[in-house]
mmCIF file of N, CA, C and O in Angstrom:
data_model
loop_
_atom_site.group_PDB
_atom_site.id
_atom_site.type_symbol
_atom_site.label_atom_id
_atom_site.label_comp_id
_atom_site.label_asym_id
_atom_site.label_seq_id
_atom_site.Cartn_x
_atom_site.Cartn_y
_atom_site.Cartn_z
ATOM 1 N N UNK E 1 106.854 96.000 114.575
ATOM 2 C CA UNK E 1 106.502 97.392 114.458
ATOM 3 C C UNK E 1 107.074 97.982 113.200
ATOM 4 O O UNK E 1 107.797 97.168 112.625
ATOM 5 N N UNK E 2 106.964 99.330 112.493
ATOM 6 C CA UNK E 2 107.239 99.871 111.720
ATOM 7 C C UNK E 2 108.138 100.899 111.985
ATOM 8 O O UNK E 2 107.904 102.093 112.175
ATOM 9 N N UNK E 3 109.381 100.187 111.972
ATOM 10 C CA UNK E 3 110.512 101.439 112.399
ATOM 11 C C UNK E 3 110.838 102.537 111.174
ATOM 12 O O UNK E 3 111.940 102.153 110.781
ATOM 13 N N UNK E 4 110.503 103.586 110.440
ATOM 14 C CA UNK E 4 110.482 104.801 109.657
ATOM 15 C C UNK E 4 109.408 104.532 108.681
ATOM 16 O O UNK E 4 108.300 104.237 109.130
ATOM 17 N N UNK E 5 109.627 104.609 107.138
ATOM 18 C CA UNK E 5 108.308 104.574 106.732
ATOM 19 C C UNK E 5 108.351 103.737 105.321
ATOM 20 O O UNK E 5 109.188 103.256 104.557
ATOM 21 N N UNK E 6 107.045 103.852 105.440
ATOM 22 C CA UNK E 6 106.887 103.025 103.408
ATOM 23 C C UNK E 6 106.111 103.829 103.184
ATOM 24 O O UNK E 6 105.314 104.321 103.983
ATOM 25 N N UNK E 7 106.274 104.125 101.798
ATOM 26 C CA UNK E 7 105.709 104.686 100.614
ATOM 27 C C UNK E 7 105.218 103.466 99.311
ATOM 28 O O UNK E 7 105.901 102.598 98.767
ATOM 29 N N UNK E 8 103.948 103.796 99.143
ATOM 30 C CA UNK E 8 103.505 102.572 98.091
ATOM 31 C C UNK E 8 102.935 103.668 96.787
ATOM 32 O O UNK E 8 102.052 104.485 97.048
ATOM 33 N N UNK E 9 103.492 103.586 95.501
ATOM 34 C CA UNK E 9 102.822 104.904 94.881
ATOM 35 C C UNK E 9 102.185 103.907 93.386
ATOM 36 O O UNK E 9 102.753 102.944 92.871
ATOM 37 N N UNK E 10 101.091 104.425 93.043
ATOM 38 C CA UNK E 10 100.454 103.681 91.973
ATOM 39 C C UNK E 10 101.253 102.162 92.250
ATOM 40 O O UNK E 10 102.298 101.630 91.878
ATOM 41 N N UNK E 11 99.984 101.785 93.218
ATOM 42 C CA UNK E 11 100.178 100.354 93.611
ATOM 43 C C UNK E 11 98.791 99.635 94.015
ATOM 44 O O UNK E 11 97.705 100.206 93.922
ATOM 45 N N UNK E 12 98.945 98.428 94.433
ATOM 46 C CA UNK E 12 97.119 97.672 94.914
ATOM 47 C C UNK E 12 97.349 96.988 95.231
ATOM 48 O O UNK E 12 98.431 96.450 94.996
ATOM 49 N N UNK E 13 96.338 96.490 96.095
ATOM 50 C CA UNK E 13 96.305 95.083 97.380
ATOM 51 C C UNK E 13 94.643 94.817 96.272
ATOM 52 O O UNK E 13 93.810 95.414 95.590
ATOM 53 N N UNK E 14 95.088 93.332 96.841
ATOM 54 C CA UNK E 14 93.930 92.571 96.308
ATOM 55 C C UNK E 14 93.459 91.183 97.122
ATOM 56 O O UNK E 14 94.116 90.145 97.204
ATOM 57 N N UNK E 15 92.381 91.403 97.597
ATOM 58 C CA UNK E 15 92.433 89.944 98.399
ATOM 59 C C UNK E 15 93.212 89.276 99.438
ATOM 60 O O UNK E 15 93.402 88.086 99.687
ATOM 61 N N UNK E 16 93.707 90.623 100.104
ATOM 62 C CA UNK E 16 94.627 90.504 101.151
ATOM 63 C C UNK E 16 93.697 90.017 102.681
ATOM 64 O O UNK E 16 92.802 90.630 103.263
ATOM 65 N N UNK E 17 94.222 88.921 102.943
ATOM 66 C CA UNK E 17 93.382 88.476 104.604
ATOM 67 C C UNK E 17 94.227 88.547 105.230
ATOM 68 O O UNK E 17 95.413 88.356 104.960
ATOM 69 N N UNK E 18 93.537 88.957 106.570
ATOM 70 C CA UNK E 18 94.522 88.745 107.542
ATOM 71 C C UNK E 18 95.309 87.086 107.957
ATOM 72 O O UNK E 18 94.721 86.029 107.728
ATOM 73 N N UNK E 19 96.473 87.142 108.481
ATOM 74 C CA UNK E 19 96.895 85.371 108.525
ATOM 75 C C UNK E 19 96.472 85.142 110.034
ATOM 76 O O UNK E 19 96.744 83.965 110.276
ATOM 77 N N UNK E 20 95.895 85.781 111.226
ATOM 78 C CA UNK E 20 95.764 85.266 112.248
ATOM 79 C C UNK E 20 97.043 84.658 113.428
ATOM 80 O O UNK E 20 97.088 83.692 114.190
ATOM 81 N N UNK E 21 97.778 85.536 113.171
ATOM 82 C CA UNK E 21 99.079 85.299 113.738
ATOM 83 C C UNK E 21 99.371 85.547 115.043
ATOM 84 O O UNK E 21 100.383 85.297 115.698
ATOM 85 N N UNK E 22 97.972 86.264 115.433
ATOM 86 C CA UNK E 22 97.680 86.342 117.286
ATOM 87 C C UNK E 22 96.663 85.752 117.958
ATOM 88 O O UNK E 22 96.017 86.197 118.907
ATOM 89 N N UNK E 23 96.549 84.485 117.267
ATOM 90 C CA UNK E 23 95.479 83.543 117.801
ATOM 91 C C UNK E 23 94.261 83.837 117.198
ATOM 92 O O UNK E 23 94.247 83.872 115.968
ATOM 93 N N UNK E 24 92.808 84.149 118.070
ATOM 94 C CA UNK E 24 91.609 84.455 117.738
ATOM 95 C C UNK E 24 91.550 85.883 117.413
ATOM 96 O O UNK E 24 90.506 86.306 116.917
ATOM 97 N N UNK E 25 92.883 86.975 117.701
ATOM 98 C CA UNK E 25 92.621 87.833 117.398
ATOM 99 C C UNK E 25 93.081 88.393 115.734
ATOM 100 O O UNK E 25 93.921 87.692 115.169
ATOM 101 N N UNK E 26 92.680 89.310 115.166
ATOM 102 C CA UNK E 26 93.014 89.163 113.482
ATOM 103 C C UNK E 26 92.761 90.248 112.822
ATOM 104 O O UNK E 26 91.727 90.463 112.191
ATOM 105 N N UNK E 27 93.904 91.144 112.963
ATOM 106 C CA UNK E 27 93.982 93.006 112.314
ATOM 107 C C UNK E 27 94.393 92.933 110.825
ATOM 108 O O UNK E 27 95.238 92.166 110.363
ATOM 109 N N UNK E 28 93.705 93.802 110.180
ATOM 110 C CA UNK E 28 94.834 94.329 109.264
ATOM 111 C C UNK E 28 94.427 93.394 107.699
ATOM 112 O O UNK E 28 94.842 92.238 107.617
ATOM 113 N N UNK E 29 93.820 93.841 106.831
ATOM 114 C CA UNK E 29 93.572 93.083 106.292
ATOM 115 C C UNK E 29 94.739 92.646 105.315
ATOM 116 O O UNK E 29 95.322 91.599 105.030
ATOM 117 N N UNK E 30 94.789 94.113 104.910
ATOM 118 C CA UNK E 30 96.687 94.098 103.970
ATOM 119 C C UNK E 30 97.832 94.483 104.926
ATOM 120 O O UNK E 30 98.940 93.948 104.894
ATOM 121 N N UNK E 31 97.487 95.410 105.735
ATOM 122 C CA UNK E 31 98.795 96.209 106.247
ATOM 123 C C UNK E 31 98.450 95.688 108.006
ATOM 124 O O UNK E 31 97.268 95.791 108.331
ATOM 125 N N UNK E 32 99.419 95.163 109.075
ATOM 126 C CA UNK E 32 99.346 95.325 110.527
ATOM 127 C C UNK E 32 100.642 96.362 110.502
ATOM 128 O O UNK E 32 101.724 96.234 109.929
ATOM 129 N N UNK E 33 99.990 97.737 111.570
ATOM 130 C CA UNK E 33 101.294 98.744 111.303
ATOM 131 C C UNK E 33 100.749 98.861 113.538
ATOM 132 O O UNK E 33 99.707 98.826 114.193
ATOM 133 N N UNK E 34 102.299 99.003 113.833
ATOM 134 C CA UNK E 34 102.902 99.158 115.119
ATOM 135 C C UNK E 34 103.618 100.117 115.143
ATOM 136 O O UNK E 34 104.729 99.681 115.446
ATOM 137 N N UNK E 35 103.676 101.295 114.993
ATOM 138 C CA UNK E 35 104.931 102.298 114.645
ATOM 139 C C UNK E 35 105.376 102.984 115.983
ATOM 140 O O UNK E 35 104.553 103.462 116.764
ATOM 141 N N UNK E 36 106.805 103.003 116.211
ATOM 142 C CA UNK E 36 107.465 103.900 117.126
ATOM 143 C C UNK E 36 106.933 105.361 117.635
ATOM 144 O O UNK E 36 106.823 105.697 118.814
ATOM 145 N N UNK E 37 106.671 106.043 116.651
ATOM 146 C CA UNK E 37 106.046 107.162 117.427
ATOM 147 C C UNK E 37 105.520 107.863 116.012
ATOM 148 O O UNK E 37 106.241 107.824 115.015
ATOM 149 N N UNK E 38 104.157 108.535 115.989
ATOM 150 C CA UNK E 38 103.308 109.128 114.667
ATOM 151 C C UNK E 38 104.726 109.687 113.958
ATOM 152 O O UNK E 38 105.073 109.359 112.823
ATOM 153 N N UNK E 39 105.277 110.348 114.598
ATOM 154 C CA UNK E 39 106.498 111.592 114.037
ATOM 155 C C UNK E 39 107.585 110.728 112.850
ATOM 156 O O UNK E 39 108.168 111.251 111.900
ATOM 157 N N UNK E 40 107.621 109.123 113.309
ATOM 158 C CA UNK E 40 109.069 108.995 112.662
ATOM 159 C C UNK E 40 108.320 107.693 111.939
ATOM 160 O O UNK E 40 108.857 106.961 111.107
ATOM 161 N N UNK E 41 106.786 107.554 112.509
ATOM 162 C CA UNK E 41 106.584 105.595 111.396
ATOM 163 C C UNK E 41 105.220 106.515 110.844
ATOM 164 O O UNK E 41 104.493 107.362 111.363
ATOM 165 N N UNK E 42 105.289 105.947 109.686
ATOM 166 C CA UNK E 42 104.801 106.735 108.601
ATOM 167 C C UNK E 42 103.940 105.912 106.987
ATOM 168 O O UNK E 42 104.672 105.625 106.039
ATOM 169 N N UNK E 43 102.586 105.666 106.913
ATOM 170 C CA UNK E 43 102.521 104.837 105.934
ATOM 171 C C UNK E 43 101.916 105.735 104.524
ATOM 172 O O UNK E 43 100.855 106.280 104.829
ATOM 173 N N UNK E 44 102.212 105.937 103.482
ATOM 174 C CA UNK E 44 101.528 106.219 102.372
ATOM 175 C C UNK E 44 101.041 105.894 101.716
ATOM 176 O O UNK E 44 101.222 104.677 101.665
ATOM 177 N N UNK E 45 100.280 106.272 100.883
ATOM 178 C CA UNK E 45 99.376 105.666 99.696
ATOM 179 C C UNK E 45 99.372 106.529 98.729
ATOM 180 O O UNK E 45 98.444 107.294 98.988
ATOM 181 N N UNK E 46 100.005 106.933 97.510
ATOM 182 C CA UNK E 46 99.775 107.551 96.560
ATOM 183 C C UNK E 46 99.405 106.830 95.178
ATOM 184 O O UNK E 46 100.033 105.856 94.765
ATOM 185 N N UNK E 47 98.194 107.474 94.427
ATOM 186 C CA UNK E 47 97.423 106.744 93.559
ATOM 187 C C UNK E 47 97.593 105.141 93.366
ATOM 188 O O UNK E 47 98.231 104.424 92.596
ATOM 189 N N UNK E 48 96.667 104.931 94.496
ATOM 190 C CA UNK E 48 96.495 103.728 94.860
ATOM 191 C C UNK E 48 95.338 102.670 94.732
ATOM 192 O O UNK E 48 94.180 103.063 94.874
ATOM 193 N N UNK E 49 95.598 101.343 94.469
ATOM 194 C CA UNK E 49 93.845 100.639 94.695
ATOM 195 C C UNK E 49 93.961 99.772 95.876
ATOM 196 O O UNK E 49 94.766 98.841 95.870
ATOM 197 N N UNK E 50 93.300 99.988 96.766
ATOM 198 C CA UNK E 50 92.747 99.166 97.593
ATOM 199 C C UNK E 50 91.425 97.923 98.068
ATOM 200 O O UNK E 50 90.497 98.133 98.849
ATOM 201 N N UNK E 51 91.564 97.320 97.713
ATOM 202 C CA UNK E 51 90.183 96.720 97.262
ATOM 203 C C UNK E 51 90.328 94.685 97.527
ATOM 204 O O UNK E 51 91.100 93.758 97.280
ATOM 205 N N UNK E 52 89.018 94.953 98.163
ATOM 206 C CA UNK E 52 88.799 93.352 98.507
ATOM 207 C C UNK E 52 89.684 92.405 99.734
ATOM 208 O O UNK E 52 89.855 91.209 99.973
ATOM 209 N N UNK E 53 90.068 93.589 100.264
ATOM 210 C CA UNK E 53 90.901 93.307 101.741
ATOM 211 C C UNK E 53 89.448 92.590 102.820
ATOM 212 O O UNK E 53 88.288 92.945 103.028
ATOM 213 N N UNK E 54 90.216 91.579 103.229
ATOM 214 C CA UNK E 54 88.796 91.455 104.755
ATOM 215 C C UNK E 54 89.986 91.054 106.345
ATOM 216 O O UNK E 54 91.088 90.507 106.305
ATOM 217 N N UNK E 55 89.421 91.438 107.265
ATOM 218 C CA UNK E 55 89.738 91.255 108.494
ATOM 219 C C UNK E 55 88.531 90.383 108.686
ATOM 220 O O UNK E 55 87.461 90.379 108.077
ATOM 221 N N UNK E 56 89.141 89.342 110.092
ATOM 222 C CA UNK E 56 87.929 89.402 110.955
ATOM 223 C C UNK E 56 87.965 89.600 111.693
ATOM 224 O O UNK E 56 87.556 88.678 112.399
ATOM 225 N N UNK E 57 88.411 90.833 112.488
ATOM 226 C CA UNK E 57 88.437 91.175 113.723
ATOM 227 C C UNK E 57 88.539 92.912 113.035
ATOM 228 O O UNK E 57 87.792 93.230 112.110
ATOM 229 N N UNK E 58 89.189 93.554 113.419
ATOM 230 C CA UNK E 58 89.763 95.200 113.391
ATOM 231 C C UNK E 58 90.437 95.328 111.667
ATOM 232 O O UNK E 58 91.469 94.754 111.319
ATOM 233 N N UNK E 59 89.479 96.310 110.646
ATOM 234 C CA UNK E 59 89.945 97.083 109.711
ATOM 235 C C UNK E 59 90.095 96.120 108.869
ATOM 236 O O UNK E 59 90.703 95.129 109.273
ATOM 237 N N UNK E 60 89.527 96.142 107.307
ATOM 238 C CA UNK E 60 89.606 95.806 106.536
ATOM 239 C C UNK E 60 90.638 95.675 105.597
ATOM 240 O O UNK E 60 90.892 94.647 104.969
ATOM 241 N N UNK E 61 91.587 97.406 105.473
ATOM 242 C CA UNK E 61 92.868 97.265 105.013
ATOM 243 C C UNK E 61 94.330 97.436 105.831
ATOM 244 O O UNK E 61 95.289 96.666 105.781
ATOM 245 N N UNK E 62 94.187 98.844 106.698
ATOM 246 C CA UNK E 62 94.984 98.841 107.740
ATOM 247 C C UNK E 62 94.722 98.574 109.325
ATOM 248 O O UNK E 62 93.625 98.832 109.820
ATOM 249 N N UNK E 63 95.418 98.227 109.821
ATOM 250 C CA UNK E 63 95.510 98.354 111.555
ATOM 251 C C UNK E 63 96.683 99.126 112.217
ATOM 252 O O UNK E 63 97.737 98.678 112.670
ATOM 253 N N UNK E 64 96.161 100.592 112.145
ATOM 254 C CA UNK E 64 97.615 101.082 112.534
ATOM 255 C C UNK E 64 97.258 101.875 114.072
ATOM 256 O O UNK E 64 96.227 102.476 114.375
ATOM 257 N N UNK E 65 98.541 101.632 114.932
ATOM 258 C CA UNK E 65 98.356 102.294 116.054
ATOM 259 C C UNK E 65 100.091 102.656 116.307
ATOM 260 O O UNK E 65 101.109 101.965 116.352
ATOM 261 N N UNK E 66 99.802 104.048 116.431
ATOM 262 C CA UNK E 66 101.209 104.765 116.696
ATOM 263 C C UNK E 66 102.204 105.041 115.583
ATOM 264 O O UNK E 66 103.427 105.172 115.543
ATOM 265 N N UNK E 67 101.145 105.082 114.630
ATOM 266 C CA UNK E 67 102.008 105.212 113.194
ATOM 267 C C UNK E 67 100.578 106.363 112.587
ATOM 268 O O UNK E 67 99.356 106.286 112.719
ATOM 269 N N UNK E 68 101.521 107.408 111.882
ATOM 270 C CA UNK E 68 101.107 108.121 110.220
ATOM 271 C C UNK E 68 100.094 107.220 109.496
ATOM 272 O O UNK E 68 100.142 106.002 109.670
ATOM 273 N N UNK E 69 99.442 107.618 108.921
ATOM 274 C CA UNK E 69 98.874 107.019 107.322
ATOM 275 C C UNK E 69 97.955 108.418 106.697
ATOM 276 O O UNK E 69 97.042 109.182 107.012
ATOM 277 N N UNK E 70 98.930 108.121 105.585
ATOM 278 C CA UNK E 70 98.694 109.559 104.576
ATOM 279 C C UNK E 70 98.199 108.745 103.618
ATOM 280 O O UNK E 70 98.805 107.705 103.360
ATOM 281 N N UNK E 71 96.879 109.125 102.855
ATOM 282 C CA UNK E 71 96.891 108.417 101.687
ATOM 283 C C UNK E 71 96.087 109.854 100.102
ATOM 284 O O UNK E 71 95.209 110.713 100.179
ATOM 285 N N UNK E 72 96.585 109.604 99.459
ATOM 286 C CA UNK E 72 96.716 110.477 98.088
ATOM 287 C C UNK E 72 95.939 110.115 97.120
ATOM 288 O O UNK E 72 96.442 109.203 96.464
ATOM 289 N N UNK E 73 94.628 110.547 96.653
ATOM 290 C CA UNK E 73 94.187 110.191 95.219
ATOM 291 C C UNK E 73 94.013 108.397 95.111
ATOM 292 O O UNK E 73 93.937 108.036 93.937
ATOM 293 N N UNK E 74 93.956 107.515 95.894
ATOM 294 C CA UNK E 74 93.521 106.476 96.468
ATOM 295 C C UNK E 74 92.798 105.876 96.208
ATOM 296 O O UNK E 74 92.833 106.384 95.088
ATOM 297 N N UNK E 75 91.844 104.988 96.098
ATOM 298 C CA UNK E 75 89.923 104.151 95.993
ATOM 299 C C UNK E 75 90.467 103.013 96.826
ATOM 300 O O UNK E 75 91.312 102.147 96.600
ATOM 301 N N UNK E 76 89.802 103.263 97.731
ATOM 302 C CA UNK E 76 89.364 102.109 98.989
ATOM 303 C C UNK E 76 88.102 101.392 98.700
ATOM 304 O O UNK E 76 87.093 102.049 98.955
ATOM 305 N N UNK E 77 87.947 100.409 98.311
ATOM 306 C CA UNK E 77 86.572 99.770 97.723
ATOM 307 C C UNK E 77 86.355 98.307 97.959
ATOM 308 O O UNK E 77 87.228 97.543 97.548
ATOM 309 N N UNK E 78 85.025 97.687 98.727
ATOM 310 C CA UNK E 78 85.170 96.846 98.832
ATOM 311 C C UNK E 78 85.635 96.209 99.965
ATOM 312 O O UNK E 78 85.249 95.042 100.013
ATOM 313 N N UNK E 79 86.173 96.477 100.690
ATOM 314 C CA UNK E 79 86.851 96.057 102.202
ATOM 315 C C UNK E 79 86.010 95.355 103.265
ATOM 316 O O UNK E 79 84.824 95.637 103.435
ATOM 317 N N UNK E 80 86.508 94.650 103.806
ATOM 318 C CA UNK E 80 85.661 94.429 104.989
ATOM 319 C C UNK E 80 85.989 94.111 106.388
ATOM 320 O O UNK E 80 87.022 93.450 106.284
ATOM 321 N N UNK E 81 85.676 94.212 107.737
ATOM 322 C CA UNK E 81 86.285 93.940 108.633
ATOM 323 C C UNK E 81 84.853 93.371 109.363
ATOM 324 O O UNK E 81 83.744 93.828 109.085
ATOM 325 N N UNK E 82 85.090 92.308 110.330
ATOM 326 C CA UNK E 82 84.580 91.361 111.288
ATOM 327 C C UNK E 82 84.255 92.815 112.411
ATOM 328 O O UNK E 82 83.351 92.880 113.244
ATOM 329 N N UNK E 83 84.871 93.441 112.231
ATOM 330 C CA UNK E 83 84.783 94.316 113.705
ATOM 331 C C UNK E 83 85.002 96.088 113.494
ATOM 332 O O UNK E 83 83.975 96.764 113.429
ATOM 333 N N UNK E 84 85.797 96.494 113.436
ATOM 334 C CA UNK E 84 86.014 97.675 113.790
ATOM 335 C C UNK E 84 86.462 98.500 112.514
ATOM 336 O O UNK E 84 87.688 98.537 112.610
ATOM 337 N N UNK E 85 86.096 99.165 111.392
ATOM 338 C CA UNK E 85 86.322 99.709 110.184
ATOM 339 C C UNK E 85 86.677 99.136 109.385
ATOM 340 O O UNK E 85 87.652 98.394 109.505
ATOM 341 N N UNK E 86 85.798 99.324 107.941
ATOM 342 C CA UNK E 86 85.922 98.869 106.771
ATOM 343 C C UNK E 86 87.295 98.876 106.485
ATOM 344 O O UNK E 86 88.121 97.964 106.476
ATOM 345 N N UNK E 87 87.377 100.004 106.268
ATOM 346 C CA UNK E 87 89.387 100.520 105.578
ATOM 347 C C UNK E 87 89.711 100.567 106.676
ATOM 348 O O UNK E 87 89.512 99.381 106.938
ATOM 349 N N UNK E 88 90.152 101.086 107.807
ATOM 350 C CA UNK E 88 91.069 101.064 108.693
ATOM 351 C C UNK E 88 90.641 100.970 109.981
ATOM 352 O O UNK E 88 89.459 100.634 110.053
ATOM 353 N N UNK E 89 91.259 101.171 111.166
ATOM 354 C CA UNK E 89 91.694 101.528 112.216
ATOM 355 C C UNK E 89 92.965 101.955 113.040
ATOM 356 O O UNK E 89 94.036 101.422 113.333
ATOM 357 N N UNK E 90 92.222 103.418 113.328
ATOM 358 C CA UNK E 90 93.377 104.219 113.423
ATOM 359 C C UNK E 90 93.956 105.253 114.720
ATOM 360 O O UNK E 90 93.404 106.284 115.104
ATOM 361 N N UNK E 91 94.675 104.912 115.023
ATOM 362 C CA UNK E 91 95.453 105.315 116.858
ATOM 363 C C UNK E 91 96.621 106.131 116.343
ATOM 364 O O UNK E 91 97.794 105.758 116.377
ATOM 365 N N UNK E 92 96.158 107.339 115.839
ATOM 366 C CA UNK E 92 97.254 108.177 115.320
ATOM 367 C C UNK E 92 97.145 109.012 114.117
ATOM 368 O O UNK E 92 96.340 108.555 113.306
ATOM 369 N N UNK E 93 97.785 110.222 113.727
ATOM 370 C CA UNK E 93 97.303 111.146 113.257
ATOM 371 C C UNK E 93 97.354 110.278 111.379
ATOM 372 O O UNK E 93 98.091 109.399 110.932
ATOM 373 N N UNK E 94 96.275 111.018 110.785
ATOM 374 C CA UNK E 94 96.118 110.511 109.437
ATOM 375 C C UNK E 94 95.455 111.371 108.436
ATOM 376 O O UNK E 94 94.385 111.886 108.759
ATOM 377 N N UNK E 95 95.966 111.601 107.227
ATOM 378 C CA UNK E 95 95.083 112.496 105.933
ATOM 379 C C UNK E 95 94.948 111.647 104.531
ATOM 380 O O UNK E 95 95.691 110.991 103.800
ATOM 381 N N UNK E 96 93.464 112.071 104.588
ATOM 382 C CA UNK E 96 92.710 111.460 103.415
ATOM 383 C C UNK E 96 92.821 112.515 102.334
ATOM 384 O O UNK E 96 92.380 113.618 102.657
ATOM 385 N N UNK E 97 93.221 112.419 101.359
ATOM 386 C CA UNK E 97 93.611 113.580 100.271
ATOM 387 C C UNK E 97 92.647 113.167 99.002
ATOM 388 O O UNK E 97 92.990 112.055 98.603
ATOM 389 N N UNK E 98 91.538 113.710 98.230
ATOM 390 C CA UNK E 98 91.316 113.480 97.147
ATOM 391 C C UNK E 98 91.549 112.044 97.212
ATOM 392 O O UNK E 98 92.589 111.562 96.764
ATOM 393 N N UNK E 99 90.186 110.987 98.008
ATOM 394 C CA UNK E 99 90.219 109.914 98.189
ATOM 395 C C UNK E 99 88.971 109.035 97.688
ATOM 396 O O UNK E 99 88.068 109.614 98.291
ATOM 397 N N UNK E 100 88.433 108.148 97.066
ATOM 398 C CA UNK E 100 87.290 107.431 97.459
ATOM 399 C C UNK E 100 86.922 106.264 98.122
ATOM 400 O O UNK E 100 87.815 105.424 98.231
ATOM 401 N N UNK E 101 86.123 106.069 98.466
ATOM 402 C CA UNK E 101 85.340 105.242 99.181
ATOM 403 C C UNK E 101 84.630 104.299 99.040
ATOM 404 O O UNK E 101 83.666 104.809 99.611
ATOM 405 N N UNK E 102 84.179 103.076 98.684
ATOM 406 C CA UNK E 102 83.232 102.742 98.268
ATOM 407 C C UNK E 102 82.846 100.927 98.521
ATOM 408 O O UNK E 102 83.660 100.076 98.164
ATOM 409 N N UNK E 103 81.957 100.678 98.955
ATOM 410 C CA UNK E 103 81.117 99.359 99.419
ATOM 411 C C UNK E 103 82.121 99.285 100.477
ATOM 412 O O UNK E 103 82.410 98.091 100.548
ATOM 413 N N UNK E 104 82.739 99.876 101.255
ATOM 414 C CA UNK E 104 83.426 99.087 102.468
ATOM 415 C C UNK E 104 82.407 98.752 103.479
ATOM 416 O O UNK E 104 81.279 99.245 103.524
ATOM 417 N N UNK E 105 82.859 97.939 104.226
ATOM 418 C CA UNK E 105 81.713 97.668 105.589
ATOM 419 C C UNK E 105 82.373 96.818 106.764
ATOM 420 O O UNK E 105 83.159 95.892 106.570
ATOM 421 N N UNK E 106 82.013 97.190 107.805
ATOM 422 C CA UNK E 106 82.558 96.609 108.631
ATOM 423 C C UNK E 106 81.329 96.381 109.619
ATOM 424 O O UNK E 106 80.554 97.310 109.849
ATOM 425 N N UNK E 107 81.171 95.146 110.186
ATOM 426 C CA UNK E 107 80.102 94.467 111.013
ATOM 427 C C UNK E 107 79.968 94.927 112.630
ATOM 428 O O UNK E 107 79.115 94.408 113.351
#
């Protein structure tokens, strides 16, 4: 789980897969986030690239449940997930700030 928080600022994932570390099941393409409670686990993104992440199961870049994700001036591009959102999936409060978007897809 994600006990308090990370901050990633002018940073990028590239070609991040998930490793399959729960058998057939497979979150998260860059980030698997488990957080203690929205209030205290916390993920950021400030001017960021995200791009070319794949799941095959749930979310292309994140899988977060019970955790924050704030992300800032951002490009999510490219992503892909087997299942359940291009860029993410998300079980907990989250803000998209001056963000883009682009070719993600999820099946």
């Amino acid at each position: 789980g994600l006990y308090g928080s990370i901050t990633i600022k002018k940073g990028s994932t590239g070609k991040g897969r998930d490793s399959g570390l729960y058998g057939s099941i497979e979150w998260g393409g860059a980030f698997f986030l488990r957080g203690v409670s929205p209030d205290v686990s916390t993920l950021t993104f400030t001017n960021c690239t995200l791009q070319d992440n794949v799941a095959t199961d749930d979310a292309g870049v994140f899988d977060s449940i019970g955790a924050t994700v704030v992300a800032t001036n951002t490009i999510f591009s490219d992503n892909e997930s087997g299942g359940s959102g291009g860029v993410g999936f998300l079980d907990g409060p989250s803000a998209f700030n001056n963000c883009r978007f682009e070719r993600n897809r999820a099946d």
